[in-house]
Amino acid sequence: MNQQPNHSPYQVIEEEETLDLRKLLFKYLRYWPYILVSAIIGVAGAFVLTKYMTSVYKIEATVLISDDKPSLGADLFDGGNLFAPKNNIENEIGILKSFSLAEEAIGSLDINVSYYEDDLFKKRQVYGNIPVYVQVDWTHPQMVGGQWKIEVLDNKSFNLSLEKDDFALFNPQDPFYKTKLDQLNFQEGTYQFGQMIEGEHFKFQIDNTSSYHGETIFITLIDTPTLALSYKEKIDVTPFNKQASLLALSLETPLRRLGQDYLNKLMEVYLERELKIKNQASENTVRFIDQQLSGITDSLTFFENRLQKYRSENRIFNLSKEGTIIFERLEALERERGEAELRIKYYQTLQTYLSNEQLNDLVAPSVIGIQDPLLNSLVINLAELQSERVRLSANFSDQTPAVREVKSKIQSTRQALLENVNSALSNNENLMAQLNQRVRNVERDINALPETERNLLGIQRQFTINENIYVYLLQKRAESEITKASNIPNNTILDYARAGNIPVAPKRTLNLLVGFILGFVIPIVIIVGRNFLKVKVEDPEELEHTLKVPLISMIGRSSYSDKKVVLTKPRSMVTESFRNLRADMAYLLPNHKGSLTLSFTSAISGEGKTFTAFNTASVYSLIGKKTIILGLDLRKPRIADDFGLTNDVGMSTVLSSATDWRTVVKPSGFPYCDILLAGPTPPNPAELLMQPKFAQVMKEIQQEYDVVIMDCPPVGLVSETKELFQYADINLFVFRQNYSHKNAVQVINDLKTKGGIKKLYAVFNDVYIVNSYGDYGNYGYGYGYGNGKSYGYHEEEEKKPWYKSLLSKAKD
């Protein structure tokens, strides 16, 4: 064995990893047919999907929210923040998107039955011009959510069956909770149009409007709470901007007419609700006046009859001059006392309402003639705050900040109003006491009149009092009715619902773009995932970066079935790879004298170390070097099978007996190349190779041959290979593309760092790299020049079509 120099022309250089965009691009461009086909499929799929998707239209409407003018006296409470702006935009948005408003609108539209017709790939919903009309008795339990199938037999009868049986049971006694129906008590059959179809869980009637023989219609029953919840989620209400009090309502639906009808009805219900709340004060006033009139009417009738009877019986129709003066004085006092009494009754009623928190029944004091600006403002604002609380409570919980704020304002205003009412009631009671005293003073003057005239005056006095109050109440009642009739909502519909001409979905351009991107990205993701999950060595540059020893040669994939490719195809590109390996040996051992010994090993069996060893020996024999191949894999010899020899004698025979090694050497059939086979498998191969006789045999072989090629066992499987490295000038570790495991790199790295093996190098075998053009890649001489054309330097190997190359690559 020759001494090895300590230096080597091949050094492993630690480099900072950088991203090679060109390499990365070429790496994925090799799969361009797959990516192209996938992108085309993605675009085609998106086109078909878009064509048959249901078009969705956007329905839009506009509502103008008007701010109320502040009531008289409201500015007195601005500092206490008792009165917020009457129309808060956020509150109005919440009301328009509320469940209760949606429920009321749906109840007015009669859209609880959805009608469908068969289309090319799906069922298409129809609205408006429906062939049949279904009347549902929603006071009866109903099967909702599933689908019924109606097959028209003639203009009088039809066949009814179940199309989809995923029904739930709607119970009108508990409308917000539905149970799933596992057993359907319905029997398919023939029914008459106009006949009531009734069962335990259904009750409806189907009428014929414009259906024809053979037509098929599908219907789905949907309860109002479910529909209301669905539309509540679909509708979008947004302000135009922060300064404007305009709200834009929008809804996306495949049925333009249905969307328009719903939005218009929703706005109408919204305004009706506002008007109803606004009319509540007038209705409370009329109710209060009617309660007062019920007692006054009876008294007025009684005293009117009594007055007529007294005049008739006593033949006295007019008072004397003195009596008339006294009566006028008394009438004025009684009128004033009657108004005071009415005010006291109003204050007492108001006091009761406030104490019992009957805030919905409040009556404004101005409607009964009480001209107190502060009191009037307090009552009106409290009524409006109560209405606001009712509206908010229908959409938000009591813990919502807006509801809590309104409740706080109601309590503050109620307390202020109650204190004001108590004070006003006390003042009016004092006024009543004063009026009573003045009336008693006048009554003393009445006693001076004759008895007949005195009695007439008393009866006429009672009649006049009741008449004045009656007339006064009738006047106020008429004023309240006029006010109620003249009320209009503060808010108005600016733009009624209208649908756009162009569907907002599906978006054809976007879908095609998404289809293209998905078609483009999915194969790349699959390729990246496949590469990430691959445990086999594939990329030469990746292998070179992970190795701690130099990668000195790459042997291309041979397309020939004969493994003796160097000897049988001397002008092939694979042969040129082995010539390069031979040339590298001169650089690895620049001052080497005498015999050259090379060892070949790998991590596992099947990586091509025998193929590499024999063809390396062959390139030396071609230049007249006397070369021998030693089969040292005593456990699993392969050389004899690969080259058609009989493995009857060999190295195991020499080491286990007194046989001279020269007698077991076999010719390869080619000049300058001999083979010493492994021989029959011994029971102790490791011990045989480590005995002194093997060292003596190796010494003799190296003296007689110019080049000694050692075909060693896989170092990752057996232990004796490490002992064989000491006999070689250069140790070559063979990797095979798409066959060697990546953890084999750690095996050779450990040999270098922990095992202290000198002159250890890597060879990459069976390398097949396709560039962006589908030709052999640019690594080493064995892969052609440029685009892979030989220009006469090498024999032309059979080229596979690009699709076959990719298929073979995919199999690897």
PDB file of N, CA, C and O in Angstrom, residues 1 14 36 66 76 106 189 193 198 216 438 446 700 767 771 787:
ATOM      1  N   MET A   1       0.848  -1.198   0.000  1.00  0.00           N
ATOM      2  CA  MET A   1       0.000   0.000   0.000  1.00  0.00           C
ATOM      3  C   MET A   1       0.875   1.237   0.000  1.00  0.00           C
ATOM      4  O   MET A   1       1.832   1.322   0.765  1.00  0.00           O
ATOM      5  N   GLU A  14     -17.343  25.071   3.231  1.00  0.00           N
ATOM      6  CA  GLU A  14     -18.585  25.437   3.915  1.00  0.00           C
ATOM      7  C   GLU A  14     -19.065  26.768   3.363  1.00  0.00           C
ATOM      8  O   GLU A  14     -18.404  27.785   3.514  1.00  0.00           O
ATOM      9  N   LEU A  36     -49.156  22.697 -16.919  1.00  0.00           N
ATOM     10  CA  LEU A  36     -49.982  23.260 -17.981  1.00  0.00           C
ATOM     11  C   LEU A  36     -51.340  22.556 -18.058  1.00  0.00           C
ATOM     12  O   LEU A  36     -52.392  23.197 -18.136  1.00  0.00           O
ATOM     13  N   SER A  66     -84.628  61.206   9.397  1.00  0.00           N
ATOM     14  CA  SER A  66     -84.760  62.627   9.744  1.00  0.00           C
ATOM     15  C   SER A  66     -84.621  62.804  11.243  1.00  0.00           C
ATOM     16  O   SER A  66     -85.218  62.056  12.028  1.00  0.00           O
ATOM     17  N   LEU A  76     -83.197  72.570  28.541  1.00  0.00           N
ATOM     18  CA  LEU A  76     -82.903  72.762  29.954  1.00  0.00           C
ATOM     19  C   LEU A  76     -82.135  71.584  30.531  1.00  0.00           C
ATOM     20  O   LEU A  76     -81.494  71.696  31.562  1.00  0.00           O
ATOM     21  N   ILE A 106     -92.040  39.349   6.573  1.00  0.00           N
ATOM     22  CA  ILE A 106     -92.288  38.038   5.960  1.00  0.00           C
ATOM     23  C   ILE A 106     -93.734  37.628   6.145  1.00  0.00           C
ATOM     24  O   ILE A 106     -94.362  37.048   5.246  1.00  0.00           O
ATOM     25  N   GLY A 189     -99.220   9.412  -2.855  1.00  0.00           N
ATOM     26  CA  GLY A 189    -100.493   9.095  -3.485  1.00  0.00           C
ATOM     27  C   GLY A 189    -100.967  10.190  -4.416  1.00  0.00           C
ATOM     28  O   GLY A 189    -100.282  11.190  -4.643  1.00  0.00           O
ATOM     29  N   PHE A 193    -106.560  18.801  -6.824  1.00  0.00           N
ATOM     30  CA  PHE A 193    -106.302  20.219  -6.583  1.00  0.00           C
ATOM     31  C   PHE A 193    -107.453  20.804  -5.771  1.00  0.00           C
ATOM     32  O   PHE A 193    -108.632  20.541  -6.053  1.00  0.00           O
ATOM     33  N   GLU A 198    -104.036  16.500   4.783  1.00  0.00           N
ATOM     34  CA  GLU A 198    -103.836  16.639   6.231  1.00  0.00           C
ATOM     35  C   GLU A 198    -103.304  15.355   6.820  1.00  0.00           C
ATOM     36  O   GLU A 198    -103.681  14.245   6.432  1.00  0.00           O
ATOM     37  N   THR A 216     -93.542  18.942 -13.414  1.00  0.00           N
ATOM     38  CA  THR A 216     -93.069  18.559 -12.079  1.00  0.00           C
ATOM     39  C   THR A 216     -92.644  19.811 -11.319  1.00  0.00           C
ATOM     40  O   THR A 216     -91.849  20.615 -11.821  1.00  0.00           O
ATOM     41  N   ARG A 438    -114.825  80.747  47.064  1.00  0.00           N
ATOM     42  CA  ARG A 438    -115.493  81.805  46.305  1.00  0.00           C
ATOM     43  C   ARG A 438    -116.882  81.352  45.863  1.00  0.00           C
ATOM     44  O   ARG A 438    -117.836  82.143  45.829  1.00  0.00           O
ATOM     45  N   ILE A 446    -127.196  83.670  46.488  1.00  0.00           N
ATOM     46  CA  ILE A 446    -128.290  82.910  45.854  1.00  0.00           C
ATOM     47  C   ILE A 446    -129.437  82.687  46.854  1.00  0.00           C
ATOM     48  O   ILE A 446    -130.624  82.683  46.498  1.00  0.00           O
ATOM     49  N   GLU A 700       0.456  -9.027  -2.282  1.00  0.00           N
ATOM     50  CA  GLU A 700       0.894  -9.720  -3.489  1.00  0.00           C
ATOM     51  C   GLU A 700       0.113  -9.240  -4.718  1.00  0.00           C
ATOM     52  O   GLU A 700       0.680  -9.067  -5.811  1.00  0.00           O
ATOM     53  N   VAL A 767     -27.467   8.828 -12.251  1.00  0.00           N
ATOM     54  CA  VAL A 767     -28.039  10.169 -12.179  1.00  0.00           C
ATOM     55  C   VAL A 767     -28.802  10.452 -13.462  1.00  0.00           C
ATOM     56  O   VAL A 767     -28.296  10.292 -14.566  1.00  0.00           O
ATOM     57  N   ASN A 771     -33.492  18.830 -17.839  1.00  0.00           N
ATOM     58  CA  ASN A 771     -33.528  20.288 -17.739  1.00  0.00           C
ATOM     59  C   ASN A 771     -34.878  20.810 -18.205  1.00  0.00           C
ATOM     60  O   ASN A 771     -35.807  20.055 -18.487  1.00  0.00           O
ATOM     61  N   ASN A 787     -27.527  21.479 -24.489  1.00  0.00           N
ATOM     62  CA  ASN A 787     -28.864  20.896 -24.538  1.00  0.00           C
ATOM     63  C   ASN A 787     -28.828  19.373 -24.681  1.00  0.00           C
ATOM     64  O   ASN A 787     -29.841  18.755 -24.979  1.00  0.00           O
TER      65      ASN A 787
END
